Tab-separated table of C-alpha atoms and ligand atoms in Angstrom:
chain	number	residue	atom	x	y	z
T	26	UNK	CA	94.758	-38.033	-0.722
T	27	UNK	CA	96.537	-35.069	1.547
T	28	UNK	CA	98.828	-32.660	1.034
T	29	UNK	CA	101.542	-33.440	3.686
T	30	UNK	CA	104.300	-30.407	3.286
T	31	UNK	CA	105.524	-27.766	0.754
T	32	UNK	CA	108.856	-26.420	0.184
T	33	UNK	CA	109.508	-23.061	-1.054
T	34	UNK	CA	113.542	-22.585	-3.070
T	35	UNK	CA	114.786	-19.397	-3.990
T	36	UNK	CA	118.301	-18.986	-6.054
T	37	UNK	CA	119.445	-20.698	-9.614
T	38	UNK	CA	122.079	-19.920	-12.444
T	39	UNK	CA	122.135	-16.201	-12.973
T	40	UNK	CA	118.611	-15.703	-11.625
T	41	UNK	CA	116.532	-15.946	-8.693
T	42	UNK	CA	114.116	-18.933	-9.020
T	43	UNK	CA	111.426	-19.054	-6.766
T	44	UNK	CA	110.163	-23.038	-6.780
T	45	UNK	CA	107.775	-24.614	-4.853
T	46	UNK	CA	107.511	-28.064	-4.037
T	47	UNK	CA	104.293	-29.587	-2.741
T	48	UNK	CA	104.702	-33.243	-1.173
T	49	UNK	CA	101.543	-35.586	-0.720
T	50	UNK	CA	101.207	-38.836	0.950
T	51	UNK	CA	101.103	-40.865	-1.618
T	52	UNK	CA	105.148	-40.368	-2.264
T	53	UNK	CA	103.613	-37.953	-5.796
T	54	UNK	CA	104.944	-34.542	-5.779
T	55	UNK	CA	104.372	-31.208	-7.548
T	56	UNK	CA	106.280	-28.218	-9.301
T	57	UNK	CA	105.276	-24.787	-9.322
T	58	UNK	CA	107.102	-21.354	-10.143
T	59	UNK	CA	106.621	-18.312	-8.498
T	60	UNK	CA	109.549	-16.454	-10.089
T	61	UNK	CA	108.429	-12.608	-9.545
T	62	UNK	CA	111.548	-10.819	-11.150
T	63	UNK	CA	113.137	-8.438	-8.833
T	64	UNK	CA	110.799	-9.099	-6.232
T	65	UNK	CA	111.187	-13.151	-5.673
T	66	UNK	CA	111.627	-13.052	-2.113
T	67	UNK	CA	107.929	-11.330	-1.651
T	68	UNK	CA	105.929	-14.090	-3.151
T	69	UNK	CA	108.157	-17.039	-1.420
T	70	UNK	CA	107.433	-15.397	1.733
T	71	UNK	CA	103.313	-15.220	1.046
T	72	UNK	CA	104.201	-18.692	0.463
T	73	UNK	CA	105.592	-19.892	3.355
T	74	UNK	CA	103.771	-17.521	5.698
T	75	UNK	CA	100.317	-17.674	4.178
T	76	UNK	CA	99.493	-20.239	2.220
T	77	UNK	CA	101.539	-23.335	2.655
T	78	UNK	CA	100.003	-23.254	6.615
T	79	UNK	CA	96.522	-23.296	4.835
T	80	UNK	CA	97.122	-26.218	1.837
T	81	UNK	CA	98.405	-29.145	4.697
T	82	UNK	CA	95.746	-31.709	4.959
T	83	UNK	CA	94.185	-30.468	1.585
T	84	UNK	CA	93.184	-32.363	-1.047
T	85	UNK	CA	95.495	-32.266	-3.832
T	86	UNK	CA	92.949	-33.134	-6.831
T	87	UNK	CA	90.754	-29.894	-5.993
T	88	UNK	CA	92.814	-27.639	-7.868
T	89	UNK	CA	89.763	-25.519	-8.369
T	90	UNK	CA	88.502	-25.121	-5.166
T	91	UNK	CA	91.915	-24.636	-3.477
T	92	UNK	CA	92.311	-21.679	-6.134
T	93	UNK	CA	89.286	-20.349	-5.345
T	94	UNK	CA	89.911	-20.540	-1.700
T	95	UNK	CA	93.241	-18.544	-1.661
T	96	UNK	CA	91.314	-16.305	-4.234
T	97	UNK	CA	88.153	-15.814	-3.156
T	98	UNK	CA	89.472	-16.377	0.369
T	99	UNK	CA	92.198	-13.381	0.317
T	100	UNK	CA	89.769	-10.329	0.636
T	101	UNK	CA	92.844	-8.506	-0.288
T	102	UNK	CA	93.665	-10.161	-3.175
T	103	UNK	CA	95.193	-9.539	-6.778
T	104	UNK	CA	98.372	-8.338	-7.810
T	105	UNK	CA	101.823	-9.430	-8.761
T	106	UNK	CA	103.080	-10.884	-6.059
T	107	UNK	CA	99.911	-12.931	-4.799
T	108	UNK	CA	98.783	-14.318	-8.338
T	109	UNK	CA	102.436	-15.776	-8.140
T	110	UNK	CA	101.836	-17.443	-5.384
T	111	UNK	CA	98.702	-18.672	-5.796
T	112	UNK	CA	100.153	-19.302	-9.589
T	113	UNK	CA	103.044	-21.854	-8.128
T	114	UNK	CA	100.333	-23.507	-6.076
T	115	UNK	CA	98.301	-24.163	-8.917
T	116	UNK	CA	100.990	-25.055	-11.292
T	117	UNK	CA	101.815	-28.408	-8.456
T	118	UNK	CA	98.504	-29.048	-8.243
T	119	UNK	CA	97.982	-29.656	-11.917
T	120	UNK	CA	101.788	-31.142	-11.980
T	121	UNK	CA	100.160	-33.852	-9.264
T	122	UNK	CA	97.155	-34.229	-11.347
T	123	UNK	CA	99.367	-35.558	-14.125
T	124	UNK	CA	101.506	-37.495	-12.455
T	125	UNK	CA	98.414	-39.349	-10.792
T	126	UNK	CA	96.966	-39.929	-14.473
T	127	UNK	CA	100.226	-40.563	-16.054
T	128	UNK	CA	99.415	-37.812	-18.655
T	129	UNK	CA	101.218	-34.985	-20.219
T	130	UNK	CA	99.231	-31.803	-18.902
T	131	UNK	CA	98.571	-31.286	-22.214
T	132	UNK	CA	96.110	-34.382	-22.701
T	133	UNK	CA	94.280	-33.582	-19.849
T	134	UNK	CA	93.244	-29.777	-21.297
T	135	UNK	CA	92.019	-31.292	-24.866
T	136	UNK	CA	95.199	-32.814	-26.629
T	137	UNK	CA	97.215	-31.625	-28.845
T	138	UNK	CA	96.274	-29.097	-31.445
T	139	UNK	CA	99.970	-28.400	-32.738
T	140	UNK	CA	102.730	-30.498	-33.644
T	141	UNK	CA	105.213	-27.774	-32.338
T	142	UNK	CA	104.966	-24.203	-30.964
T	143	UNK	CA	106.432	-21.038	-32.828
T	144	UNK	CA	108.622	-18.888	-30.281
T	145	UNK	CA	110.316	-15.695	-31.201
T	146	UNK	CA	113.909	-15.231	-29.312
T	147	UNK	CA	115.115	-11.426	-28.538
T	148	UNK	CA	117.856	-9.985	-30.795
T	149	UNK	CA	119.224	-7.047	-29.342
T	150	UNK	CA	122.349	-4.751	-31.119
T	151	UNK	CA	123.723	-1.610	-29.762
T	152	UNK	CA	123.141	-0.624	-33.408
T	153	UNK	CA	121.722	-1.638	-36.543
T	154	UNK	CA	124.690	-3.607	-37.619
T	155	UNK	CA	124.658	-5.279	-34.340
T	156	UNK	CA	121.314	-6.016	-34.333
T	157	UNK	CA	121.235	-7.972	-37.584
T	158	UNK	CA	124.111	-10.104	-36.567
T	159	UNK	CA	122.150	-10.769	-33.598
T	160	UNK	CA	119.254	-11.560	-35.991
T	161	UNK	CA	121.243	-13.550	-38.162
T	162	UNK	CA	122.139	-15.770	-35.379
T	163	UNK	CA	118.728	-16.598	-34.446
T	164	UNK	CA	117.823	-16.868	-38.417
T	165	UNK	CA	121.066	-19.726	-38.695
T	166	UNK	CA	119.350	-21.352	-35.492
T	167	UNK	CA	116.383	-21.724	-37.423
T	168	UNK	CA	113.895	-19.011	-35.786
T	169	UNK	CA	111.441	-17.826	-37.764
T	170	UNK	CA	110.236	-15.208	-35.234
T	171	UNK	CA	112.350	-12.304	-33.359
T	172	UNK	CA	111.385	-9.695	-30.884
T	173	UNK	CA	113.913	-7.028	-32.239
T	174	UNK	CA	115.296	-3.908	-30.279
T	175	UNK	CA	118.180	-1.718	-30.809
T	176	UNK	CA	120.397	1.422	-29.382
T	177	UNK	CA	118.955	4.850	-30.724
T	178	UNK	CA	121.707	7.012	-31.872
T	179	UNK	CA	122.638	10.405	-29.764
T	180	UNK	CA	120.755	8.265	-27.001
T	181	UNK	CA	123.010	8.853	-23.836
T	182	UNK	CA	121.916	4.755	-22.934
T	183	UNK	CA	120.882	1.887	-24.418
T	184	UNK	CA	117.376	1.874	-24.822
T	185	UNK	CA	115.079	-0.737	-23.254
T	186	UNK	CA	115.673	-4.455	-24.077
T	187	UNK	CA	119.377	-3.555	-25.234
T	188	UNK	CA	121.706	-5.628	-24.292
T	189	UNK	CA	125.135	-3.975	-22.629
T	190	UNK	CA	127.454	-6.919	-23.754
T	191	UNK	CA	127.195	-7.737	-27.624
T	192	UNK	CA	125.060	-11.465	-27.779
T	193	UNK	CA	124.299	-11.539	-24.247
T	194	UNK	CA	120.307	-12.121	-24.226
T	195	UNK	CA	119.688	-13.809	-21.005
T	196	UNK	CA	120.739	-11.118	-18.847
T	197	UNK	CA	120.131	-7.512	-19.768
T	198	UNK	CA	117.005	-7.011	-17.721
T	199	UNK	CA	118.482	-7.623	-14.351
T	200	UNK	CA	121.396	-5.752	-12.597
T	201	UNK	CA	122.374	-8.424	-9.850
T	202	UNK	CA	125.281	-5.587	-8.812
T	203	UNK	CA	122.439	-4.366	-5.916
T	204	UNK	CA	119.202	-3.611	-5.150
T	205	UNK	CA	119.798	0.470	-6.529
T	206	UNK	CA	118.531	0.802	-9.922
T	207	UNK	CA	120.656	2.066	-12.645
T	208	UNK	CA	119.555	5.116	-14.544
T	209	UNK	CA	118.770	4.837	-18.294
T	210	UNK	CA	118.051	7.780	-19.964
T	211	UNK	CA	115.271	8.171	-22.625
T	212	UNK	CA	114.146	10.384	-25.483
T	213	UNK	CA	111.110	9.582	-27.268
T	214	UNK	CA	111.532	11.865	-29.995
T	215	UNK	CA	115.201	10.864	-30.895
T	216	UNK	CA	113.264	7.267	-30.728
T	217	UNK	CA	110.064	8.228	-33.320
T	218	UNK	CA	112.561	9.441	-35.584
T	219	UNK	CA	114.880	6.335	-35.678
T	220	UNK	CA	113.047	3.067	-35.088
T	221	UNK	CA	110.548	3.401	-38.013
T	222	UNK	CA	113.110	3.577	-40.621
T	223	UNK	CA	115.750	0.851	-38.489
T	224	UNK	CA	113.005	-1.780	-38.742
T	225	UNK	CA	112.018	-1.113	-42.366
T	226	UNK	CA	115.941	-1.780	-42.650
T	227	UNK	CA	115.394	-5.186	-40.717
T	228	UNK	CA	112.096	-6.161	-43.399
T	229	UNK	CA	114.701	-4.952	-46.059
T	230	UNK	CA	117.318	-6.620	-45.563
T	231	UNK	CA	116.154	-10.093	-44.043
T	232	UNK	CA	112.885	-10.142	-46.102
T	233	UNK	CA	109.169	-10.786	-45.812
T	234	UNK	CA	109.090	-14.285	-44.251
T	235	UNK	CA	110.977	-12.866	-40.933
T	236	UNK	CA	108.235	-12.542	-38.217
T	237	UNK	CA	109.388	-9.105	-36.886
T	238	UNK	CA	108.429	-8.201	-33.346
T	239	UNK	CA	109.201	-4.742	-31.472
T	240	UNK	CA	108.798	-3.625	-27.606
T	241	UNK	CA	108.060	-0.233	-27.007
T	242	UNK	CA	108.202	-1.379	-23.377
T	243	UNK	CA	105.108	1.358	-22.203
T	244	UNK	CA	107.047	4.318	-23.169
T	245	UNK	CA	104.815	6.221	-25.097
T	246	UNK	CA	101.986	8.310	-25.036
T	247	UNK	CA	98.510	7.639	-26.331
T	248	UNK	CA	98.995	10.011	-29.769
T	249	UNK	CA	103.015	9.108	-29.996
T	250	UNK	CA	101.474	5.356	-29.884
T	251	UNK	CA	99.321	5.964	-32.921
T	252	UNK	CA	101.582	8.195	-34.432
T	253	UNK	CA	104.234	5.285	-34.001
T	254	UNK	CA	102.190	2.446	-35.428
T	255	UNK	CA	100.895	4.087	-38.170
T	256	UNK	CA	104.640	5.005	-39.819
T	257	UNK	CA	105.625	1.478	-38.890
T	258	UNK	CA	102.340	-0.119	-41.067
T	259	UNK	CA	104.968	-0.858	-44.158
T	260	UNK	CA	107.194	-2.778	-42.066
T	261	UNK	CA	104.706	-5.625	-41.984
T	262	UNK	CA	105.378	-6.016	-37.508
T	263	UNK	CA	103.915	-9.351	-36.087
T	264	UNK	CA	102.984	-7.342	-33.289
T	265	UNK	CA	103.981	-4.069	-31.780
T	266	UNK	CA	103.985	-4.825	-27.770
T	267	UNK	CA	103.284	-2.324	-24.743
T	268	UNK	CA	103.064	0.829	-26.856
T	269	UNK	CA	101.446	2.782	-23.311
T	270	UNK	CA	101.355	2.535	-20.196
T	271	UNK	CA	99.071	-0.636	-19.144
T	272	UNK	CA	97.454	1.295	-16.629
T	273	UNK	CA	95.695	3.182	-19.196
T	274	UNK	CA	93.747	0.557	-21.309
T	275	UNK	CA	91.401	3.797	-23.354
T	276	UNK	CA	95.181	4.960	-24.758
T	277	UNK	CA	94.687	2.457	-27.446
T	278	UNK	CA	91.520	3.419	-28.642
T	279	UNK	CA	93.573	6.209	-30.788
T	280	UNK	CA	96.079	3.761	-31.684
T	281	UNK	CA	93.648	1.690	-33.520
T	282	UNK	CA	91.644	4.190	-34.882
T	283	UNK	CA	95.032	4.890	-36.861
T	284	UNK	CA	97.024	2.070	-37.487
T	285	UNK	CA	96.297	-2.056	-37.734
T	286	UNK	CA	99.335	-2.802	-37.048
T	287	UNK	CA	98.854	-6.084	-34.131
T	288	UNK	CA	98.996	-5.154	-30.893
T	289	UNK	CA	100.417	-7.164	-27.854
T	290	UNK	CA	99.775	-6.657	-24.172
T	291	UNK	CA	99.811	-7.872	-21.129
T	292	UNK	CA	102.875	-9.172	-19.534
T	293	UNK	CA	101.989	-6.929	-16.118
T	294	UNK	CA	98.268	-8.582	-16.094
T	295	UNK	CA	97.857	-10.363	-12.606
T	296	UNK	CA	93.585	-11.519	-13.747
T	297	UNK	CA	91.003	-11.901	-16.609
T	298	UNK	CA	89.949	-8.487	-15.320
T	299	UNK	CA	93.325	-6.564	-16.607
T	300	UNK	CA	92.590	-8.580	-19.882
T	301	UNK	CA	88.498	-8.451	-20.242
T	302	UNK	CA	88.232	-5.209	-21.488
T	303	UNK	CA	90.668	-5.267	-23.739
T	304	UNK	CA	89.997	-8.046	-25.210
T	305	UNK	CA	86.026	-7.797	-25.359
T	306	UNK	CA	86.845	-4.422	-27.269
T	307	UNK	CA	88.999	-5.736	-30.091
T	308	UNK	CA	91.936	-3.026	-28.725
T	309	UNK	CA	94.410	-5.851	-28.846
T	310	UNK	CA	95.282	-8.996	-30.734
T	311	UNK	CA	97.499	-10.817	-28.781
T	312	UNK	CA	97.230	-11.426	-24.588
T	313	UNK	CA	101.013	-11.668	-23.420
T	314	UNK	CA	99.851	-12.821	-19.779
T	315	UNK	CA	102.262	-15.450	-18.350
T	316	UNK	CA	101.345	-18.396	-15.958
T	317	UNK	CA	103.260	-17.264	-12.983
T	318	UNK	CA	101.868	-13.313	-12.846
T	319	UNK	CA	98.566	-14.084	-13.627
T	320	UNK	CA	97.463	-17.112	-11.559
T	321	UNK	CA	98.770	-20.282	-12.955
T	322	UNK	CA	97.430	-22.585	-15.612
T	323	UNK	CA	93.718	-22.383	-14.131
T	324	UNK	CA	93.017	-18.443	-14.160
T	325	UNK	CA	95.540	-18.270	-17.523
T	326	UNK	CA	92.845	-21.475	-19.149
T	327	UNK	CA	89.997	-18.814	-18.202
T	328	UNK	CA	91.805	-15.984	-20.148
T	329	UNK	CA	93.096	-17.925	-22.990
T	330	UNK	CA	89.289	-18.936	-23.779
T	331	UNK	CA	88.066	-15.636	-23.259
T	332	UNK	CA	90.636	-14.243	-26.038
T	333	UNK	CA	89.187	-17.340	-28.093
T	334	UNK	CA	85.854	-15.910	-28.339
T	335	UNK	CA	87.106	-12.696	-29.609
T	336	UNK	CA	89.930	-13.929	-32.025
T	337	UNK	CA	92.869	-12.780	-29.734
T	338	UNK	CA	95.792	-15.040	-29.895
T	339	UNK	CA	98.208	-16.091	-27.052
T	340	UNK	CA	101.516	-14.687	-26.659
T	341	UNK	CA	102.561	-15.510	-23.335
T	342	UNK	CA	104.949	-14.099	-21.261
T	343	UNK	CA	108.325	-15.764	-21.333
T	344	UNK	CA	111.603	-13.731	-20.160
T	345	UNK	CA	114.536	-14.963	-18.890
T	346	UNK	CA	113.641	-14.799	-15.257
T	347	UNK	CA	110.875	-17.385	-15.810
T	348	UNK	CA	111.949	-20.948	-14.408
T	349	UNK	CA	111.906	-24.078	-16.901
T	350	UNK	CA	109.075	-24.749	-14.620
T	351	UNK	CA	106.060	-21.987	-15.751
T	352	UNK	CA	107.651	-22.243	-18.941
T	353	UNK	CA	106.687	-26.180	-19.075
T	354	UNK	CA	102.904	-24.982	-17.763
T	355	UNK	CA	102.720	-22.637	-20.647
T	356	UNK	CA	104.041	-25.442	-23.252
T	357	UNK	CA	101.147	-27.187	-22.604
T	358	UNK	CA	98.987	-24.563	-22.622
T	359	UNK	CA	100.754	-23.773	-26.311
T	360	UNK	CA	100.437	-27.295	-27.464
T	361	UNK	CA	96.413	-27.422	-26.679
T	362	UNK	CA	95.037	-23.882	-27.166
T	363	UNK	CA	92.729	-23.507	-30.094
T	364	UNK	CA	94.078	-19.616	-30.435
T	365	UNK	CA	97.480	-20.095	-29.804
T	366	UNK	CA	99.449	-17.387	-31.659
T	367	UNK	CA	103.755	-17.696	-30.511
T	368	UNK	CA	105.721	-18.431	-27.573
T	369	UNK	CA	108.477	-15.624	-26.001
T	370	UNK	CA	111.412	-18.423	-25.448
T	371	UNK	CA	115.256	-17.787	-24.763
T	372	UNK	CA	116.697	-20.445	-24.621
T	373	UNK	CA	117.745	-21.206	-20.371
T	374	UNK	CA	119.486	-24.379	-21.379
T	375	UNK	CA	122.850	-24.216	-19.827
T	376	UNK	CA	124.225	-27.109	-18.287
T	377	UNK	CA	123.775	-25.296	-14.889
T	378	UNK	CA	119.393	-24.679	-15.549
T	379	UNK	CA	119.284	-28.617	-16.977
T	380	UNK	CA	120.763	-29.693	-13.910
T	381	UNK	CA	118.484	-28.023	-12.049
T	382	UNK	CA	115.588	-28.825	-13.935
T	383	UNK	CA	115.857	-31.727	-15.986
T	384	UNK	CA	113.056	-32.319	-18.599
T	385	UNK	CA	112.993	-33.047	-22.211
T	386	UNK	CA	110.958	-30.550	-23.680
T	387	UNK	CA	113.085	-29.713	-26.534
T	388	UNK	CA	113.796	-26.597	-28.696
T	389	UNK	CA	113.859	-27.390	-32.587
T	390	UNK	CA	113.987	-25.163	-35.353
T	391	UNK	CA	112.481	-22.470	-33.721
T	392	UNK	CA	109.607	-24.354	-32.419
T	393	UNK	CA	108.912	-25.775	-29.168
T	394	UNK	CA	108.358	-29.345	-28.811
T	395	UNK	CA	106.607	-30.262	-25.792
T	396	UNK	CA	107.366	-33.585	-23.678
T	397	UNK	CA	105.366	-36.073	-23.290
T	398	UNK	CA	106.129	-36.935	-19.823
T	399	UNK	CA	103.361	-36.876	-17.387
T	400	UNK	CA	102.595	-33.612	-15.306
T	401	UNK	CA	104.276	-30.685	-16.376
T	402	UNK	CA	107.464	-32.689	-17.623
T	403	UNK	CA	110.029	-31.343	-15.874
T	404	UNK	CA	111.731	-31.949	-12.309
T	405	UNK	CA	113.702	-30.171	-9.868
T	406	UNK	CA	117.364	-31.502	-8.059
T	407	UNK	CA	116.944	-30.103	-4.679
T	408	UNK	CA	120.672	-31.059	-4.373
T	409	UNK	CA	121.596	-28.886	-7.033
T	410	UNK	CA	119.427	-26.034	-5.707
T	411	UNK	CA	121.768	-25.952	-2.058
T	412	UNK	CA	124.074	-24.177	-4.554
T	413	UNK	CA	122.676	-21.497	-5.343
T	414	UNK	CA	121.255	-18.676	-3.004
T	415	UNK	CA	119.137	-15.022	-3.190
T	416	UNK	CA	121.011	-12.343	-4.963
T	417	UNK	CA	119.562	-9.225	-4.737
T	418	UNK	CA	119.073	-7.123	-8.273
T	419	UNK	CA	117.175	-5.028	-10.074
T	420	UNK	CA	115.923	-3.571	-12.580
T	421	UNK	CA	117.101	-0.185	-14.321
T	422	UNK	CA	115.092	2.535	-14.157
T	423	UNK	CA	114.167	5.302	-16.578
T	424	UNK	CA	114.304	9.130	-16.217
T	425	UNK	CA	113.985	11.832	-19.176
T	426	UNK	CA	117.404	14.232	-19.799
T	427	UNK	CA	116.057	16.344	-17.581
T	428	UNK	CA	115.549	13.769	-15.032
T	429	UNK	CA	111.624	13.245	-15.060
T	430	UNK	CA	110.527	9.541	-14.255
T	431	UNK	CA	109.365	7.782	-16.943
T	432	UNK	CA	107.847	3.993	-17.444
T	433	UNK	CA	110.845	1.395	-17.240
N	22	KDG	O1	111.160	-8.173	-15.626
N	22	KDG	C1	110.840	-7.384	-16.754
N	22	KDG	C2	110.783	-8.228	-17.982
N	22	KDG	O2	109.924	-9.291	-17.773
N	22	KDG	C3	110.363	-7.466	-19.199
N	22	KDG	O3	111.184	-6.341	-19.362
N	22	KDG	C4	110.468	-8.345	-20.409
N	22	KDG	O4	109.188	-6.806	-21.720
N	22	KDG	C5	109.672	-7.906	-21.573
N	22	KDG	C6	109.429	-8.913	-22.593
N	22	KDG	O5	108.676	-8.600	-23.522
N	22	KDG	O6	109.983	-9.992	-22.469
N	23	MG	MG1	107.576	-6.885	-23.113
């Protein structure tokens, strides 16, 4: 079996998928995503200039060994932008496998080990008041689980993962106006003072069942961080996420010594080696690495069972700008991993992405149902994809008042 061609797409609704078809000669085709947000045309070009030369006339079944050889081949290797290539690649290859044993991908990891997947949605409010009729609406959709963020008062903007129209979730992280950032403004002491006492509001006023998440989004320091989690302890979080910079893995040494409140990290991993350490340590307790930044489903199996060993759950990745696509690869990975923990899901079903994508994976009551077709489940209308084309964006970023850079 041979690998005859590969197609690289970039555009869809509101966002700029980058998917990758891979075409064999036996009429089965893959899926991957390599949706780097902001950045999409860099990893469709590695794509198309790199790799796709390299995978014609491959076998299609040696999904290890062609990772390995754009891994181990690329002496300069690593980082965002190539893991997402080599991520797409290996996301088609395992779609193929399925489709050749007419198995969801799911079956061919270890079956099922859930009958549905808890995923938290992001409520977002200018204020308080806003923010728990943004939670509300999730709660009436029958969530159990919401990443929570909300505008800090005598904050001249938002404040990350705030959303600039009321209810409008899918879009706050990317500016499609150009490729010049906006400036957001931030103040970490006018945020210490407030967000402690908002989300003891939230447990308040919704109760204990709520699974609570916050983003600090990398803005603090190491002693803010455990300063932070410690006065948030009664709030009862099911995880605190990116409290530092995730450059600086030894920053959360203090933060445990202080606080057990759960810590998540790891949306800007690319490899097990952003994640071993942290891990091996016991300085987090959920790995938020996604299948498209960190390699596709074969590195992301490797990291998943490393967490395993150490009683880290998953909590993968799963923003807006990832495509129905890597969010299939990671359903499967949900619906068979022994330490799965939740799911980041919003919800891209609008008659515009189900065109584009059609599947039936399904969204119930706040859990993820998986499909049961075989491969990843989910397909791609090429015709629908001539509609849509590159839009440059990006995101804002973040300076102090007195206009000092600071983490976005
Ligand atoms: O592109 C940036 C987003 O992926 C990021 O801001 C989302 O922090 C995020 C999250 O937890 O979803
Ligand atoms: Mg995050």
């Amino acid at each position: 079996m041979k690998i005859t061609g590969a197609k690289v797409f970039v555009g869809g609704p509101g966002k700029n998928y980058v998917t990758l078809k891979i075409m064999t000669d036996q009429g089965v085709y893959g899926l991957g995503d390599a949706t780097l947000n902001n950045r999409e045309t860099l990893p469709a070009a590695y794509l198309n200039d790199y790799l796709i030369p390299n995978l014609i006339g491959m076998d299609p079944r040696n999904s290890e060994d062609i990772w390995q050889f754009f891994y181990r081949g690329a002496y300069f290797r690593r980082g965002p932008i190539a893991m997402a290539a080599f991520a797409a690649i290996d996301m088609a290859l395992w779609d193929i496998k399925g489709k050749l044993a007419n198995m969801p991908l799911y079956q061919l990891f270890g079956g099922k080990s859930r009958d549905g997947a808890l995923v938290y949605a992001h409520a977002t409010g200018s204020d308080l008041s806003d923010l728990k009729d943004s939670i509300r609406y999730y709660i009436d959709q029958g969530y159990k689980a919401v990443r929570v963020q909300c505008g800090i008062p005598g904050m001249p903007t938002a404040g990350y993962g705030v959303a600039e129209t009321k209810g409008d979730v899918a879009n706050y992280i990317t500016d499609f106006s150009g490729i010049k950032p906006k400036v957001e403004i931030w103040d970490t002491d006018r945020y210490m003072r407030y967000m402690p006492d908002a989300l003891m509001d939230i447990r308040d006023h919704f109760g204990p069942d709520l699974k609570i998440l916050h983003d600090v989004h990398h803005r603090l320091t190491p002693r803010e961080a455990a300063a932070f989690a410690k006065s948030v302890e009664p709030v009862g979080l099911y995880w605190l996420e990116d409290p530092t910079p995730a450059e600086d893995q030894d920053a959360l040494k203090m933060l445990r010594q202080h606080s057990t409140v759960p810590v998540a990290i790891g949306e800007v991993f690319n490899s097990v080696w952003d994640c071993n350490k942290l891990i091996e340590q016991n300085l987090i307790d959920f790995i938020r690495v996604s299948v498209t930044y960190a390699g596709g489903i074969t590195h992301v199996k490797r990291i998943v069972d490393l967490a395993g060993l150490h009683n880290v759950r998953t909590g993968f990745h799963g923003a807006p700008s990832h495509s129905p696509i890597s969010m299939a690869a990671q359903a499967h990975l949900n619906a068979w991993a022994p330490n799965f923990g939740i799911q980041e899901y919003l919800v891209l079903g609008t008659p515009e992405c189900d065109a584009l994508f059609p599947s039936d994976h399904k969204l119930q009551n706040g859990m993820f149902q998986v499909s049961d077709g075989a491969g990843l489940g989910v397909d791609f209308d090429e015709s629908e994809a001539e509609r849509y084309h590159f839009k440059a964006g990006s995101h804002p970023i973040v300076r102090l008042e007195d206009g000092t850079m600071w983490d976005y």
